[in-house]
PDB file of C-alpha atoms in Angstrom:
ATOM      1  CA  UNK A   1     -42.278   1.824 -45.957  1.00 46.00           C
ATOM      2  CA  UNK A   2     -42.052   4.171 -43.162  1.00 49.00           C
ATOM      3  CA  UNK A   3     -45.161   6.414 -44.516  1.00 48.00           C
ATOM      4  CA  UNK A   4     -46.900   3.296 -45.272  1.00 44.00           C
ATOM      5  CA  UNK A   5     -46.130   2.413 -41.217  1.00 43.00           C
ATOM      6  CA  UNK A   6     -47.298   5.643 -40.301  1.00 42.00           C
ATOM      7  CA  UNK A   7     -50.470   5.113 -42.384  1.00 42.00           C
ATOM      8  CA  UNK A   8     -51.628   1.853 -40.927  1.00 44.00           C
ATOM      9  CA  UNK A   9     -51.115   2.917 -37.757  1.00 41.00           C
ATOM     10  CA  UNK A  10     -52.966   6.120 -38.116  1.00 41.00           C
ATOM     11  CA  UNK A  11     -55.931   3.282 -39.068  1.00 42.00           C
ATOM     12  CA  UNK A  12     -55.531   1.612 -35.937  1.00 40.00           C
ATOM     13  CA  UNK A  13     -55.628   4.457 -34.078  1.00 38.00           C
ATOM     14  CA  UNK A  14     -58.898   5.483 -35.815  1.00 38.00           C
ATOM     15  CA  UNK A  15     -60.777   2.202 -34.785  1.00 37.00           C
ATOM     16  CA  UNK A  16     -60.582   4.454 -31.297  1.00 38.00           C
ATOM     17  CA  UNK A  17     -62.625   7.138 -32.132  1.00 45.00           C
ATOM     18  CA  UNK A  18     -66.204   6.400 -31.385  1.00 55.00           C
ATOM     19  CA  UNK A  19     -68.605   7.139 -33.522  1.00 88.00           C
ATOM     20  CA  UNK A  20     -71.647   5.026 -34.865  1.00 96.00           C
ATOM     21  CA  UNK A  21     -72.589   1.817 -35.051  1.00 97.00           C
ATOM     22  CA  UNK A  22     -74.425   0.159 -37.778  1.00 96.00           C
ATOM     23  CA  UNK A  23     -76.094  -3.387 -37.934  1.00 96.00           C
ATOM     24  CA  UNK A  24     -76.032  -4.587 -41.387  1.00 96.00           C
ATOM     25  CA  UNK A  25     -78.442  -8.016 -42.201  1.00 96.00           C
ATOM     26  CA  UNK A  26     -77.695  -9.030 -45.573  1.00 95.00           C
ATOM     27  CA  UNK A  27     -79.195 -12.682 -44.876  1.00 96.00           C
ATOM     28  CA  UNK A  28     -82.800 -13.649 -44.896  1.00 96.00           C
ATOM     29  CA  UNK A  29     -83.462 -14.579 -42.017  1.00 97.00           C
ATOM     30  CA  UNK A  30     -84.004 -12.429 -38.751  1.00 98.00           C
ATOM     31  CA  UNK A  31     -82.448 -12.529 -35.523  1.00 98.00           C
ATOM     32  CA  UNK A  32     -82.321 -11.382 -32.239  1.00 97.00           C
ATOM     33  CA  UNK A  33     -79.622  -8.736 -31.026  1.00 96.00           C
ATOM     34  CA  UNK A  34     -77.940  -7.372 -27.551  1.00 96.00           C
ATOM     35  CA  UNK A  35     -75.381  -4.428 -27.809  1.00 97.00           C
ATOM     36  CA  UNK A  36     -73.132  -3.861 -25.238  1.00 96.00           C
ATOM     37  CA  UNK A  37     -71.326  -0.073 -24.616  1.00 97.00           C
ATOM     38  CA  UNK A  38     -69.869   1.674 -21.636  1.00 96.00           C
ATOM     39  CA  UNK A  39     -70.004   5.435 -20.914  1.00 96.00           C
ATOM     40  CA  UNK A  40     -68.841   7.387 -17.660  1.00 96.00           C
ATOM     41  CA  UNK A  41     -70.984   5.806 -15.497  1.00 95.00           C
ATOM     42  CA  UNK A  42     -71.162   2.140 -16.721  1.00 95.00           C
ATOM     43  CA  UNK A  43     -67.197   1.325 -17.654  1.00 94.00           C
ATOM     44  CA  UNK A  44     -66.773  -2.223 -18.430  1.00 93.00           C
ATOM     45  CA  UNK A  45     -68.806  -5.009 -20.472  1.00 93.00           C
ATOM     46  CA  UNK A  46     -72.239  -4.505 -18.101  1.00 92.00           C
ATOM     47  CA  UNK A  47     -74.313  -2.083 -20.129  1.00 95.00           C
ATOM     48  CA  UNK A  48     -76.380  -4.119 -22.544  1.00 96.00           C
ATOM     49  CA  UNK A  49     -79.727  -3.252 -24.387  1.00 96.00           C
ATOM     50  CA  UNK A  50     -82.690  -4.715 -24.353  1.00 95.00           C
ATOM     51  CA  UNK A  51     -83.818  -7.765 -27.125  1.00 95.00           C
ATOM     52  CA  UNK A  52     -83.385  -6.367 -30.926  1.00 97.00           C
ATOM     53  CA  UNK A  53     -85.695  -7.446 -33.564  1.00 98.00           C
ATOM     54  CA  UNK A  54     -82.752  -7.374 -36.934  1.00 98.00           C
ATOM     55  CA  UNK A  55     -84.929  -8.100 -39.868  1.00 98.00           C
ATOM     56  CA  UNK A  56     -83.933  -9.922 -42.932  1.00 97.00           C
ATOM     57  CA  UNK A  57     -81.888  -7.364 -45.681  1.00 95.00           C
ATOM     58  CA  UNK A  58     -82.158  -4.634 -43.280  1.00 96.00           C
ATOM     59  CA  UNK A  59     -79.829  -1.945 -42.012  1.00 97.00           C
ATOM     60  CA  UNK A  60     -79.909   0.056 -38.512  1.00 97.00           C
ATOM     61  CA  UNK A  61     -77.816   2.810 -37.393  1.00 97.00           C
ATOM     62  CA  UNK A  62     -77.317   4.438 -34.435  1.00 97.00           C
ATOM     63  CA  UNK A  63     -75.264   7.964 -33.890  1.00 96.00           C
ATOM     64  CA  UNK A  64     -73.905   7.426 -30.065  1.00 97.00           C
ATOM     65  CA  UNK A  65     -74.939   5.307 -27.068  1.00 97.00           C
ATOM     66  CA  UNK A  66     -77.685   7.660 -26.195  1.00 97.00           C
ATOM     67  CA  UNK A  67     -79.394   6.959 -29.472  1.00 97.00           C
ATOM     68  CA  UNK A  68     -80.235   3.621 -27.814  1.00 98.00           C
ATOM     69  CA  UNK A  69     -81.929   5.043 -24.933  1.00 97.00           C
ATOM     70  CA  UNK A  70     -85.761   4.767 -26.363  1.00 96.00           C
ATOM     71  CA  UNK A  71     -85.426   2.562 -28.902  1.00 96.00           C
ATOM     72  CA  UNK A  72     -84.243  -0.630 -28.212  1.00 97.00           C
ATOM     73  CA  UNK A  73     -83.569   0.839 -24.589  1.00 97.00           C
ATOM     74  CA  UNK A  74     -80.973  -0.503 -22.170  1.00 97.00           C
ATOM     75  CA  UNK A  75     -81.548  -2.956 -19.801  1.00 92.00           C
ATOM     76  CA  UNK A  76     -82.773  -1.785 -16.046  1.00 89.00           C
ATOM     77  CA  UNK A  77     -84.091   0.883 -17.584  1.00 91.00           C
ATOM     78  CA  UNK A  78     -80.608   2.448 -17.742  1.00 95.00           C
ATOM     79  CA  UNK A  79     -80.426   5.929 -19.676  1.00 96.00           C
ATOM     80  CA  UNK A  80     -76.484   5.795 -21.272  1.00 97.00           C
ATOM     81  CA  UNK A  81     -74.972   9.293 -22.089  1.00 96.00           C
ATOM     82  CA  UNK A  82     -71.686  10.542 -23.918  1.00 95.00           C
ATOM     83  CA  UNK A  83     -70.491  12.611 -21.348  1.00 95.00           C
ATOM     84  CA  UNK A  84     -66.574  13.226 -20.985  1.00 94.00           C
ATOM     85  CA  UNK A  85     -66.830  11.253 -24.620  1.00 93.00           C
ATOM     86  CA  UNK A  86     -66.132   8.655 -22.493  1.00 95.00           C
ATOM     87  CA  UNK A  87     -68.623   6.530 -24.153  1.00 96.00           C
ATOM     88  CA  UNK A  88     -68.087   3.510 -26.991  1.00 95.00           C
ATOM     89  CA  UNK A  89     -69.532   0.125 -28.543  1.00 96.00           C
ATOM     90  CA  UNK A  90     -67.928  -3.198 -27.123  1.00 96.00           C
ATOM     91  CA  UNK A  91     -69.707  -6.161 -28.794  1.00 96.00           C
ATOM     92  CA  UNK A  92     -73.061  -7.703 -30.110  1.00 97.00           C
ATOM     93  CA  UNK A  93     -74.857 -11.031 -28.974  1.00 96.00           C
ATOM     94  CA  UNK A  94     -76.862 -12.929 -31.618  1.00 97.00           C
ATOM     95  CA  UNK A  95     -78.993 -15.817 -32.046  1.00 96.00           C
ATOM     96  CA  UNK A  96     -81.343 -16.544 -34.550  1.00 97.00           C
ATOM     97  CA  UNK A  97     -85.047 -15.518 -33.732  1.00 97.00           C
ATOM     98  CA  UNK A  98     -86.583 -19.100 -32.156  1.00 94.00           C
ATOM     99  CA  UNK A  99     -83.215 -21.055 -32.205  1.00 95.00           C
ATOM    100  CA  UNK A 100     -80.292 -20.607 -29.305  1.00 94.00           C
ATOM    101  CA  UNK A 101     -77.870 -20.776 -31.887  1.00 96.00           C
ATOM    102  CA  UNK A 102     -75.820 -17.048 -31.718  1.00 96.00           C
ATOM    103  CA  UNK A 103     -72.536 -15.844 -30.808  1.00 96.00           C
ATOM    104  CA  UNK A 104     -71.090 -12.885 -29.601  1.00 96.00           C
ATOM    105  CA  UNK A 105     -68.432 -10.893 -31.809  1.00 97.00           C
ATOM    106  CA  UNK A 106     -66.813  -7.307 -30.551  1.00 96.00           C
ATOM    107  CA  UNK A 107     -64.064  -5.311 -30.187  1.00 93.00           C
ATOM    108  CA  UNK A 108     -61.834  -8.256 -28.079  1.00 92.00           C
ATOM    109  CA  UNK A 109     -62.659  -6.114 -24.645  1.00 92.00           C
ATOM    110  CA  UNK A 110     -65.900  -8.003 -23.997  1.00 92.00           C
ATOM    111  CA  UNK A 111     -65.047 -10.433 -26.367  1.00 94.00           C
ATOM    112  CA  UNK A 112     -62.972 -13.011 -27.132  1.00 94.00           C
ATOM    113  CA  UNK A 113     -63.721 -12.364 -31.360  1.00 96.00           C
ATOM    114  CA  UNK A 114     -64.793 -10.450 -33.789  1.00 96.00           C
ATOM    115  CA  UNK A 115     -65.622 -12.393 -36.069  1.00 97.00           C
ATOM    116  CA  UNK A 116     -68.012 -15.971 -35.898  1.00 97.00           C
ATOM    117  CA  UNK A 117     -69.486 -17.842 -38.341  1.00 98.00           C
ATOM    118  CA  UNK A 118     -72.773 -20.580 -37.173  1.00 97.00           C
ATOM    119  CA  UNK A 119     -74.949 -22.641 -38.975  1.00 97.00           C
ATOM    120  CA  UNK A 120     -77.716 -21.048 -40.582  1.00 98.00           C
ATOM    121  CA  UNK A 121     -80.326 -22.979 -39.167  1.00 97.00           C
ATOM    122  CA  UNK A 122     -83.113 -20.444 -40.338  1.00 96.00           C
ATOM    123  CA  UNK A 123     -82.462 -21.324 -43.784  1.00 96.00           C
ATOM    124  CA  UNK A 124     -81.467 -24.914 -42.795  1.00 96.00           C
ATOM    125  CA  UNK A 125     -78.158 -25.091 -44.557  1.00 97.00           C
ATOM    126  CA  UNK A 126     -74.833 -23.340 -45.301  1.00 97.00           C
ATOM    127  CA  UNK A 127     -73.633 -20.885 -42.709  1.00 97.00           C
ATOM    128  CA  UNK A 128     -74.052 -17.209 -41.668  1.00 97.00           C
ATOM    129  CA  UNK A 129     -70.642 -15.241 -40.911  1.00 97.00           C
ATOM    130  CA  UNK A 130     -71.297 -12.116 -38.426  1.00 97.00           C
ATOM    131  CA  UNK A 131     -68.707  -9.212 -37.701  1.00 96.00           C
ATOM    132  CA  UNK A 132     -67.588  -6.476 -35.624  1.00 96.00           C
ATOM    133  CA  UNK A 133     -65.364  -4.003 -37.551  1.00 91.00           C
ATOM    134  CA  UNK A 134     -64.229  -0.461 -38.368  1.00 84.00           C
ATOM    135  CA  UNK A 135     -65.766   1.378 -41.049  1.00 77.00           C
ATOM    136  CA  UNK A 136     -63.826   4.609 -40.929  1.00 76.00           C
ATOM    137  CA  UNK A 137     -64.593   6.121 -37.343  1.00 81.00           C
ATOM    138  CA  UNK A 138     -67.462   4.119 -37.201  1.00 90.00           C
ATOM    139  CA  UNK A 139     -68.271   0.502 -36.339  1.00 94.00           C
ATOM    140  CA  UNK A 140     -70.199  -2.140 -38.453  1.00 94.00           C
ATOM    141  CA  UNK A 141     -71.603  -5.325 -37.321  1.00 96.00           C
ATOM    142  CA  UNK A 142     -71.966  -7.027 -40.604  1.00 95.00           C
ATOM    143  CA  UNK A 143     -74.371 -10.438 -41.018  1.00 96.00           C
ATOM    144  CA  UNK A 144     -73.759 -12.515 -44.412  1.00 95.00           C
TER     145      UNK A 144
ATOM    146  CA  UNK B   1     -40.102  -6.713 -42.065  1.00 45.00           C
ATOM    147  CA  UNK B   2     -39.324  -8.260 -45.498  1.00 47.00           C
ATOM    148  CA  UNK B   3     -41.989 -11.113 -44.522  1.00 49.00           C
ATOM    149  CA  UNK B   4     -43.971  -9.001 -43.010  1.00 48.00           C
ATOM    150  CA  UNK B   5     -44.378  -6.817 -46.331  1.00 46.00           C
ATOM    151  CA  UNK B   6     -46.202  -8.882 -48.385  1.00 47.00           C
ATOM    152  CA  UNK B   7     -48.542  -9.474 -45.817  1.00 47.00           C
ATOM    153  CA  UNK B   8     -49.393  -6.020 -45.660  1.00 44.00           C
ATOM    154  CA  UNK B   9     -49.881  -5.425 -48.655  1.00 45.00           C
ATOM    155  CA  UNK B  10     -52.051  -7.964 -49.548  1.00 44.00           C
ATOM    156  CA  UNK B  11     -54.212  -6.904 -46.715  1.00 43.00           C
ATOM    157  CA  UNK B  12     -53.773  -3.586 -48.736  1.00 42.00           C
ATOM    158  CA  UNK B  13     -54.989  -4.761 -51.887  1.00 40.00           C
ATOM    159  CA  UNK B  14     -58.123  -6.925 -50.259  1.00 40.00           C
ATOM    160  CA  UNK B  15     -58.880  -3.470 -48.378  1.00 41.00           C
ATOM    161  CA  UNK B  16     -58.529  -1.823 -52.493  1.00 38.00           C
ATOM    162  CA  UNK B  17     -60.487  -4.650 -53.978  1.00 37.00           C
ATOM    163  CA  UNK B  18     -63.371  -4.572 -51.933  1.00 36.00           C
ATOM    164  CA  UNK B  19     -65.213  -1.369 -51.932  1.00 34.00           C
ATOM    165  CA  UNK B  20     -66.157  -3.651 -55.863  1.00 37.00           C
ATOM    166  CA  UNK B  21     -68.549  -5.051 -53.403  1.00 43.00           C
ATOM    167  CA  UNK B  22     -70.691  -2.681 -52.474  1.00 57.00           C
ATOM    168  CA  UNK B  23     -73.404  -3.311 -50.125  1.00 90.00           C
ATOM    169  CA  UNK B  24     -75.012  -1.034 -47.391  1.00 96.00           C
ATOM    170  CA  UNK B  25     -74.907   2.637 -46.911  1.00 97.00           C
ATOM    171  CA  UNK B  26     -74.638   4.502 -43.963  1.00 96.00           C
ATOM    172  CA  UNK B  27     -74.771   7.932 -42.966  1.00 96.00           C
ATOM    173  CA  UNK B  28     -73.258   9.186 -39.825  1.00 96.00           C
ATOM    174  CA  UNK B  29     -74.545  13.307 -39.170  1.00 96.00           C
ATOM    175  CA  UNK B  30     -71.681  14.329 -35.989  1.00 94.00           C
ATOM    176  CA  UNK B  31     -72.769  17.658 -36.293  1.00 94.00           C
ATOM    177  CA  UNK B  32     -75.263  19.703 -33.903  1.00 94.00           C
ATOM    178  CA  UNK B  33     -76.751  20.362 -37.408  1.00 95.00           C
ATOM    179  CA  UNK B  34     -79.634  19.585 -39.680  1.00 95.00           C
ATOM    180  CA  UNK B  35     -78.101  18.216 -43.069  1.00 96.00           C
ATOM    181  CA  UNK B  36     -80.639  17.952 -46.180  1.00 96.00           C
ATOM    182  CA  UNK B  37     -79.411  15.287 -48.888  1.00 97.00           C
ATOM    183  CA  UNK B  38     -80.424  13.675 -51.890  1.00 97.00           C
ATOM    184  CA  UNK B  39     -78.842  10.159 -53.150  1.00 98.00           C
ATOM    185  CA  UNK B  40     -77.725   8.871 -56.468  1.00 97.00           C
ATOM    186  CA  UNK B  41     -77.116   5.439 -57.193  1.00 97.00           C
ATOM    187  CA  UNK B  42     -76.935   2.500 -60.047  1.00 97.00           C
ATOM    188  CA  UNK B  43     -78.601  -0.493 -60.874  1.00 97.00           C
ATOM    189  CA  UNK B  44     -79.334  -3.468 -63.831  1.00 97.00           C
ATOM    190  CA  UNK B  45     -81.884  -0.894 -65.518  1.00 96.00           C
ATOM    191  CA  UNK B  46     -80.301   2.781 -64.319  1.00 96.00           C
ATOM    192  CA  UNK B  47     -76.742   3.688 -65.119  1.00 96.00           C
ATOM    193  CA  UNK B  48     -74.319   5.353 -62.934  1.00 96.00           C
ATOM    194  CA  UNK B  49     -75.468   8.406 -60.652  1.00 96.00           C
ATOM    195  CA  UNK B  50     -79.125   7.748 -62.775  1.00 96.00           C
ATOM    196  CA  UNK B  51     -81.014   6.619 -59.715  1.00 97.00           C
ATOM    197  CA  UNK B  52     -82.156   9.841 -57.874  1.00 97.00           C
ATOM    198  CA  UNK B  53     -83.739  10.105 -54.502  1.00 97.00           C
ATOM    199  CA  UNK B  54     -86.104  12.814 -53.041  1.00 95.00           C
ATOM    200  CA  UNK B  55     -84.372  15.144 -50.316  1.00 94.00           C
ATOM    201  CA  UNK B  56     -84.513  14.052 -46.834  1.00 96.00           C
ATOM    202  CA  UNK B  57     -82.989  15.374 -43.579  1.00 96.00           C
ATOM    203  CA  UNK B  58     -80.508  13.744 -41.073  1.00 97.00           C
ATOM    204  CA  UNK B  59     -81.282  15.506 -37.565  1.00 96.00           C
ATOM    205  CA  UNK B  60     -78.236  16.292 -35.583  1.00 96.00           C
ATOM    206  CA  UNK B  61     -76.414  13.340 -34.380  1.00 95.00           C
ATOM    207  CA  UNK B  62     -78.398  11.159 -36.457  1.00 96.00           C
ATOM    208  CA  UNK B  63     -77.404   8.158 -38.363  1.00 97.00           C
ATOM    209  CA  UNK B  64     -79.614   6.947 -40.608  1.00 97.00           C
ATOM    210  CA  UNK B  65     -78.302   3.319 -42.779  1.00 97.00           C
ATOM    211  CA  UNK B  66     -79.882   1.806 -45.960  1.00 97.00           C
ATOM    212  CA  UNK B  67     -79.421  -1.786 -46.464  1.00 96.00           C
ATOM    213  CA  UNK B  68     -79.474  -1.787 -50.406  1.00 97.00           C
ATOM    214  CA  UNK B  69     -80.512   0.091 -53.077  1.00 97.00           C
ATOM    215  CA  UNK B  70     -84.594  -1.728 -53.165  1.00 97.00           C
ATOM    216  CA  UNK B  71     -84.628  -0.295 -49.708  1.00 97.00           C
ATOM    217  CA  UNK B  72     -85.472   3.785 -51.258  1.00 98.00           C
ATOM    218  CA  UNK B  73     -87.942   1.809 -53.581  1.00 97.00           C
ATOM    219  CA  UNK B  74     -90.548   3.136 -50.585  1.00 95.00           C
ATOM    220  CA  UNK B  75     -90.558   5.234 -47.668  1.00 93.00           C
ATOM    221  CA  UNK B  76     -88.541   8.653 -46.905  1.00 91.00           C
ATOM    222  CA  UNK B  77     -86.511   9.226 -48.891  1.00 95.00           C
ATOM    223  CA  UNK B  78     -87.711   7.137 -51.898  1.00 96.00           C
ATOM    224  CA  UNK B  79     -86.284   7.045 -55.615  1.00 97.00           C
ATOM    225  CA  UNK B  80     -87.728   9.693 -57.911  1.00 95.00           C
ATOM    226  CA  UNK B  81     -87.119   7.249 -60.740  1.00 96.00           C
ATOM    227  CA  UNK B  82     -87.360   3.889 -59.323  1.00 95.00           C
ATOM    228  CA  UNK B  83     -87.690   0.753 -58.610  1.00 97.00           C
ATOM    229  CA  UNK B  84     -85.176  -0.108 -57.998  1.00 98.00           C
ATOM    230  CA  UNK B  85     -83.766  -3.832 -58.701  1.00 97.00           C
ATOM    231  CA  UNK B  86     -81.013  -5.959 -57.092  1.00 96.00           C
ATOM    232  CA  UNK B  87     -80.676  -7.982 -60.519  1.00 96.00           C
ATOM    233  CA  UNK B  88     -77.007  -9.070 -60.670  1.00 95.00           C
ATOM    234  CA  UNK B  89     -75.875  -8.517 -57.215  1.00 93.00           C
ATOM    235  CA  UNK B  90     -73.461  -6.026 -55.729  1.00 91.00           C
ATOM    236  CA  UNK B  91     -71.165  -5.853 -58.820  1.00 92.00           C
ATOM    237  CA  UNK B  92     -74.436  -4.300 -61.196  1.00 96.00           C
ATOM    238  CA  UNK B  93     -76.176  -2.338 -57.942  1.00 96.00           C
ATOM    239  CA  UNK B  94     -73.912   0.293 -55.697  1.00 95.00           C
ATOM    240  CA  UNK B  95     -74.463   4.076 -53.874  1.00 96.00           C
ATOM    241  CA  UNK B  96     -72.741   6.629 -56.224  1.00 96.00           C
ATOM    242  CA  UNK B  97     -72.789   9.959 -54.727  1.00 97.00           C
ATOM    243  CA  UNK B  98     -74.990  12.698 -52.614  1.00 97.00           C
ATOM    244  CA  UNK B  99     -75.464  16.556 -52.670  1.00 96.00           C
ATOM    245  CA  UNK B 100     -75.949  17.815 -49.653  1.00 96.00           C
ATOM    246  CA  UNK B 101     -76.863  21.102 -47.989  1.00 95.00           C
ATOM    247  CA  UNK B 102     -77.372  22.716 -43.871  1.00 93.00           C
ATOM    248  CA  UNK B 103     -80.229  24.430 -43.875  1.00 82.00           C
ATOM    249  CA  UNK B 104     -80.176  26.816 -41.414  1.00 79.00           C
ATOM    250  CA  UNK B 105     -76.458  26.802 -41.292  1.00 83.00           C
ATOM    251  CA  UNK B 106     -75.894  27.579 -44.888  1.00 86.00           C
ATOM    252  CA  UNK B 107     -73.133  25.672 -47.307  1.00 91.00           C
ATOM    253  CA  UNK B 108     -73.560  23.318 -49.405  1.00 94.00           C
ATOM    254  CA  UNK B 109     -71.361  20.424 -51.172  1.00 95.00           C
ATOM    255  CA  UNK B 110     -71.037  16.778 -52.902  1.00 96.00           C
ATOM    256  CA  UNK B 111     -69.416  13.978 -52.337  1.00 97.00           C
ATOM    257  CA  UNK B 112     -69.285  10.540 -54.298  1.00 97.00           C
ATOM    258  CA  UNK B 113     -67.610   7.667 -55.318  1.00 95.00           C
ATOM    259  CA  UNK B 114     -64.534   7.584 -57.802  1.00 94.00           C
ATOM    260  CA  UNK B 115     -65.751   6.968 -60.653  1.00 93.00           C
ATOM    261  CA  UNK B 116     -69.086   7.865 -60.688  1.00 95.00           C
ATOM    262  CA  UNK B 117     -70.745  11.719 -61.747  1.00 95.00           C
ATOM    263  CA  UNK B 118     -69.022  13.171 -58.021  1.00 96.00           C
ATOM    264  CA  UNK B 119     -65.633  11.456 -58.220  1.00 95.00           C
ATOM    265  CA  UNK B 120     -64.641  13.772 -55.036  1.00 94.00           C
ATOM    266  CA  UNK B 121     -64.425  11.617 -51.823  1.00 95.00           C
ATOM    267  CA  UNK B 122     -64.161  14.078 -48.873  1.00 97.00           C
ATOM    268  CA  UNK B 123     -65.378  18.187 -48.970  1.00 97.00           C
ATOM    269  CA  UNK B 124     -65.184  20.768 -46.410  1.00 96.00           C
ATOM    270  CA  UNK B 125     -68.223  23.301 -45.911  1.00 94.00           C
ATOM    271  CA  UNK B 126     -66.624  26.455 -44.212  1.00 92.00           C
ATOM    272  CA  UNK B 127     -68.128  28.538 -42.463  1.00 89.00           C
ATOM    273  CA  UNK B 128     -70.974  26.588 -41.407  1.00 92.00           C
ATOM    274  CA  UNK B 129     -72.859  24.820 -38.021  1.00 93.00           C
ATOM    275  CA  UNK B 130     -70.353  26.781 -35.814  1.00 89.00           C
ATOM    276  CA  UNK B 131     -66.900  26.564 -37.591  1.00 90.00           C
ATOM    277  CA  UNK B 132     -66.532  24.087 -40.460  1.00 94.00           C
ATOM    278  CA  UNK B 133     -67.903  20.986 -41.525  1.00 95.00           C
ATOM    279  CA  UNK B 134     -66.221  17.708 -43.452  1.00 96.00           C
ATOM    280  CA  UNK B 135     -68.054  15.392 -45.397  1.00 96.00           C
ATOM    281  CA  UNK B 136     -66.600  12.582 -46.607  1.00 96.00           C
ATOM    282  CA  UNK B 137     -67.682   9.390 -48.568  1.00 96.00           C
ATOM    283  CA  UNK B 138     -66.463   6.054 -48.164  1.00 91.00           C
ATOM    284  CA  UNK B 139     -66.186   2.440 -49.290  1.00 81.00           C
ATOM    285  CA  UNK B 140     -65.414   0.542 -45.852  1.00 73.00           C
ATOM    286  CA  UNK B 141     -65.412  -3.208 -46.454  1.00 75.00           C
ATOM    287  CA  UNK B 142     -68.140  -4.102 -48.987  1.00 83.00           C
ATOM    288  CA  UNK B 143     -69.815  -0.827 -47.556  1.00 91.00           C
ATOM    289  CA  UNK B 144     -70.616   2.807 -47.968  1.00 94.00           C
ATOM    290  CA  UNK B 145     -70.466   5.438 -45.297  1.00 95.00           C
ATOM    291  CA  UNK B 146     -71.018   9.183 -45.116  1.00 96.00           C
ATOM    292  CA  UNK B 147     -69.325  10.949 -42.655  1.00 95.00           C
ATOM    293  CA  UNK B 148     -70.484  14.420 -41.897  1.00 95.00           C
ATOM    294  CA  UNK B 149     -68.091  15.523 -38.815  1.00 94.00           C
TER     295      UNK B 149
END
């Protein structure tokens, strides 16, 4: 019991590593994205990107904040950086392309979930789930 | 404790259950090094580890993700042997293993899924990119991820 203890702690403690961030759309229909991050110079929930295109059945990735810089960009023109290592992902805004309906899932600093399911008005029934979760190091934002 | 038990483990055995879902894969390059790979994978007409991709390169501190296995059918890389086909869903289709090598920083390995032709999860390269390197592959959720740290 005590390794097991030890073990799913050792998980938790994992989620804190930073590392990448992937955007997984297993639906078909297409949305559009924000990320918010912090690094050294930006602590908090302020640093967003700009508007994501997230195509149907498509996958991005993205190694560290400063992958973001180009492509989609941050907003104000804002160049992140992992300096110190004192960098990390804190949530993702949604809505479906055309339609306000969205949400906004993370890691419970910027957010109040991580996980949200909406109607799926692109398809025009049923429901689309989105969440924020570990995968290893790394952190998934999963749409189904 | 005693009611907390069962709880645990059950999240235990949904976390054991549901790599059987396999859906995206992801690779996640933490290194300040070039890493070359190739990809093997399954699907309703190819059998396990039969689907073979071309070599490609994930720049250093690069992630690169694929959202199923009909996204190699084109593009870099791209299956050798396909196309691929999602017939059946995620319980016919799934990622079964890479080789890998550093180019310029020499050492080379495999990783894979149990199961499948590279039943080794995790591999250390020594003596490469500066000290060593660990790559490890992972069902996450209904995903896949390669970690090269």
């Amino acid at each position: 019991m005590k390794r097991f203890l030890i073990v799913a702690l050792l998980a938790l403690l994992s989620y804190g590593a930073q590392a990448a961030l992937f955007i997984n759309n297993n639906t078909t229909c297409t949305f559009q994205g924000f990320v918010v991050a912090y690094d050294i110079n930006t602590p908090g929930c302020i640093m967003h990107t700009n508007p994501m295109t997230i195509a149907p059945g498509t996958s991005y990735a993205y190694n560290n904040v400063s992958s973001m810089n180009v492509v989609p960009g941050w907003g104000g023109g804002y160049t992140a950086t992992t300096t110190g290592g004192a960098w990390g992902w804190r949530s993702f805004l949604f809505n479906f392309q055309g339609s306000m309906v969205g949400g906004h899932v993370g890691d419970l600093t910027c957010t109040t979930t991580n996980t949200i399911t909406v109607p799926n008005v692109c398809l025009g029934s049923g429901t689309v789930t989105v969440s924020w979760g570990p995968l290893a190091s790394n952190v998934v934002v999963d749409i189904n | 404790m005693k009611k907390l038990f069962p709880k645990l483990f059950t999240a235990f055995l949904l976390m054991a259950a549901a790599p059987q879902a396999k859906a995206a894969l992801f690779i996640n390059n933490n290194t300040g090094c070039d890493i070359t790979m190739e990809l093997y994978a399954h699907d309703f007409n190819h059998g396990t580890c039969v689907l073979h991709s071309g070599w490609f390169v994930v720049p250093a501190y690069n992630s690169v993700a694929y959202n199923n296995v009909t996204t190699l059918n084109s593009g870099t890389p791209s299956w050798l042997n396909g196309p691929a086909v999602l017939t059946g869903g995620t319980t016919v289709w799934g990622w079964d293993a890479t080789k890998f090598y550093f180019g310029l920083a020499g050492g080379s390995g495999v990783v894979g899924a149990a199961g499948s032709c590279i039943p080794n999860a995790s591999t250390v390269i020594p003596n490469t990119c500066g000290s060593s390197v660990t790559v490890t592959w992972g069902p996450f959720g209904s995903n896949t991820v390669i970690d090269i740290n």
